[in-house]
Amino acid sequence: MAAQELTGVRSPSAGEYDPHTLEPRWQAYWDEQRLHQVHEGGQRPKRYVLGMFPYPSGRLHMGHLRNYTLVDVVARYSRMRGYNVLNPMGWDAFGLPAENAAIQHGEHPARWTYGNIDVMRNQLKRLGISYDWSREIATCDPEYYRWNQWLFLLMYRRGLAYRAEARVNWCPACQTVLANEQVVGGECWRCHSRVEQRLLKQWFLRITAYAERLLQDLDLLEGWPERVKVMQRNWIGRSEGAQVRFRVKETGDELVVFTTRPDTLFGVTFMVLSPRHPLAQRLTEGTPQAQVVRRMAEQMTAREQELAELPKEGVPTGAHAINPVNGEAVPIWVGNYVLMEYGTGAIMGVPAHDQRDLEFARRYGLPVRIVIQGPGVPEDPARLERAYEEPGVMVNSGPFTGLPSEQGKRAVVEHLQAAGLGQPSVQYRLRDWLISRQRYWGTPIPIVYCARCGEQPVPEEELPVVLPAQVDFAPKGKPPLASSPEFLQARCPRCGSSAQRETDTMDTFVDSSWYFLRFCSPRESRLPFDREAVAYWMPVDQYIGGIEHAVLHLLYSRFFTKVLYDEGLVSFQEPFTRLFTQGMVTLGGYAMSKSRGNVVDPLDVVSRFGADTARLFILFAAPPEKDLEWSESGVEGAFRFLQRAYRLVDQWAPLLEGVEAYRSGDGQSLGERERALRRAVHRAVRKVTQDCEERFSFNTAIAALMEAVNELYRYREQVADQPHRGVIRESLELLTLCLAPFVPHIAEQMWERLGHAPSVHLQPWPAYDPQALEVEQVTVVVQVNGRVRDRITLPADASEEELRAA
RNA sequence: GCCGGCGUGGCGGAACGGCAGACGCGCUCGACUCAAAAUCGAGUGGGCAGCCCCCGUGUGGGUUCGAAUCCCACCGCCGGCACCA
């Protein structure tokens, strides 16, 4: 084949790679053939592949492109490997932006949301992601959110949903409360406003009841990144210790503290109460300190996030506490460094062995007593520069003196327990999940309040409690739903008299805590999901999404799954067997964001280069778990590669008509060039297989395919007149099959050009030929003392002796 | 402060105990062209006129015939948690 023929016609002429006609054509074909619709059952093993479903903001961004491209590679590869693959898509459709659109532009949230969904669905289709669109769901659909209500009632019945007055996070901009998980560094996770604290009566889900299991079962998640598990462990924050009962000398009240260091109990020289501890107020009543305590309580309420920067301060209550192990009376103080939310809201002060207590003691001239001896601990407590917090040997500790601290902890707790003065205790940092939101565009909480019967769950048969269409969207200190009289009016399910509906809606994270179950049977109308379908598809085999959900969605979903397990509705305890967290897409080193103005629209890239180029670039430019810097010239490089691959097929196709692909072992002997070509191609097949199978190393898989293409060009250059058609056909077919998961449209086109009927995506994944990989000659590098001394070329089957001899 | 991760050419990255820099971007040169673009080909860590030579994977040690890779210490960057008793 003459080289001139291969060169340059610029744009859309026959034979040139033209994604703009080719991609829509194959997308339409896949749609018509319902290629990606799946059903339960059959011979093939199932594989559930899932990307975190998007919020329908209006346009896809690069994060979506990356997420869903990764999902699609796994899905398409898995299909070729013979799996029955579930790859569904839906919309996390409730949330604040829709409501803001209503307030700002007067467009109803529902209209806005469904409009966005239509746009984004088309965008996803344009990317060629192989979804089973027949399973599409939107959480704002009453047929979806009725099951949020159903699950809420299930939790309520099990004592896991409750209403309580508590200090809660309030976002002044969003005009709603937030869960602890949604406060990041003291700011609202959505709008970054400074979060305030308010005392409100709100609905909670008792996730703390599952703290231990959520922690323990992390060990089962071998397919999760360590990073995410560590973040969840930190968030749950388990610490083991003891509760110790002190008694107030003056009043006889019991004062319980939690400590992780019972071995330091003989070192207690004072007690500190949180300003909001009930005793703090009682013990100071009528004294001049009462006002200081109130002031400190307010200060802590308003600025919990900056507490750590506040200097430690306190006031004495005048009362004393009796130490249960030695009968000593120590002064009880109120201090601004003790949190009411953790432990018992009171601590024992051991200044020698806790840095915070030491700072407090030094400030107020309280005594310091050393009870743990260790390296660097001085005799004289006055010379203690920092508290000694490491383990050591107990001293000045009565009968426990001489015990190593670990052993001492157990001994002291046993002693306390025997005397009824304390017991072992485990504390968690995790708090219950606050799910009330004072917003419109969410799931109504299915509760009514009756003057006579109090709080009553809405009976299941009355679900869904539908969102009213007409409300006042602009919040004026009360939830929008309270502005709809028709909604507000209800009947008490118990006594039938008139009652009022709950007007808060649910946190949208409730919606996403079980959507993966709904995908298994999206039209099921009697239950949130069909149990058989869930038994078949679940758990999700490969979940892919961003790291930002490490302690939000991923923790909540685990919690929901465990509740459903306890209810006997599912038979697995963890929803996601394997998790992959992708890196961000950056430009100029920063995450793309509107406010920074460094956004590249993935659909712009698609309209210029096609979906395959956009996909290829984002897969190739970095390993998927790392951040990826967007590069315009990199995109062009990806396009160039596709052109090169396409040209090979297009220009060789006429020569290959009626030619069988070469198979090794069919008796033909090949020349050195053909063997070199086959070696490169089969090496690429092996590399792509390993990279898809053993790790998510798609960047190196694509690099291997680029090498194969380079090798094909080299071959063409060398054998201009005498190409081996069988080997060329074999090579091009293998190349096409291996490209299929990454760049599905061009692969389909190449497959067709090679004379095959569609679809390439229904072909089995190719096996590499081990014979092709064999080399007759190997170059052995001889190293002496770390230096390359020589290179010897030997037959590949040379024995070790021969090698030594050489 | 505690926990986790990462440091490799001009850039993204590869190799993860065996020839460091695959693949791509960028750059240089050549072919084609009146010319350019596109395409095809050659080159591209530093030193050196050049090499089969010397240096080189954050820094300093160690293990090993052999270390970017394993171990120890340090430095720097990123992320999570943080007055949680």
mmCIF file of N, CA and C in Angstrom, chain A residues 38 53 87 131 135 284 365 384 391 394 499 633 768:
data_model
loop_
_atom_site.group_PDB
_atom_site.id
_atom_site.type_symbol
_atom_site.label_atom_id
_atom_site.label_comp_id
_atom_site.label_asym_id
_atom_site.label_seq_id
_atom_site.Cartn_x
_atom_site.Cartn_y
_atom_site.Cartn_z
ATOM 1 N N VAL A 38 -31.274 -4.846 31.026
ATOM 2 C CA VAL A 38 -30.955 -6.145 31.631
ATOM 3 C C VAL A 38 -32.113 -6.663 32.469
ATOM 4 N N PHE A 53 -25.268 8.815 41.697
ATOM 5 C CA PHE A 53 -26.180 9.550 40.818
ATOM 6 C C PHE A 53 -26.075 11.055 41.064
ATOM 7 N N ASN A 87 -26.258 -1.428 35.069
ATOM 8 C CA ASN A 87 -25.628 -0.110 35.116
ATOM 9 C C ASN A 87 -26.728 0.938 34.957
ATOM 10 N N TYR A 131 -26.093 2.975 29.872
ATOM 11 C CA TYR A 131 -27.079 2.809 30.949
ATOM 12 C C TYR A 131 -28.287 2.009 30.493
ATOM 13 N N ARG A 135 -34.582 1.909 33.688
ATOM 14 C CA ARG A 135 -34.627 1.897 35.155
ATOM 15 C C ARG A 135 -34.465 3.279 35.769
ATOM 16 N N THR A 284 -24.212 27.090 91.206
ATOM 17 C CA THR A 284 -23.809 28.495 91.290
ATOM 18 C C THR A 284 -24.994 29.418 91.535
ATOM 19 N N GLY A 365 -4.010 28.382 89.384
ATOM 20 C CA GLY A 365 -3.231 28.007 90.564
ATOM 21 C C GLY A 365 -3.720 26.754 91.262
ATOM 22 N N LEU A 384 7.044 20.430 85.752
ATOM 23 C CA LEU A 384 6.424 19.753 84.601
ATOM 24 C C LEU A 384 6.138 20.786 83.505
ATOM 25 N N PRO A 391 1.775 6.286 78.384
ATOM 26 C CA PRO A 391 1.668 5.287 79.449
ATOM 27 C C PRO A 391 2.930 5.273 80.313
ATOM 28 N N MET A 394 2.191 3.538 87.557
ATOM 29 C CA MET A 394 1.387 4.310 88.515
ATOM 30 C C MET A 394 2.188 4.585 89.795
ATOM 31 N N ALA A 499 -55.946 17.658 62.943
ATOM 32 C CA ALA A 499 -54.556 17.690 63.394
ATOM 33 C C ALA A 499 -53.729 18.446 62.367
ATOM 34 N N SER A 633 -4.189 20.531 24.812
ATOM 35 C CA SER A 633 -3.347 19.819 23.843
ATOM 36 C C SER A 633 -3.398 18.311 24.105
ATOM 37 N N TYR A 768 -5.264 -13.321 25.025
ATOM 38 C CA TYR A 768 -3.980 -13.158 24.315
ATOM 39 C C TYR A 768 -3.365 -14.525 24.088
#
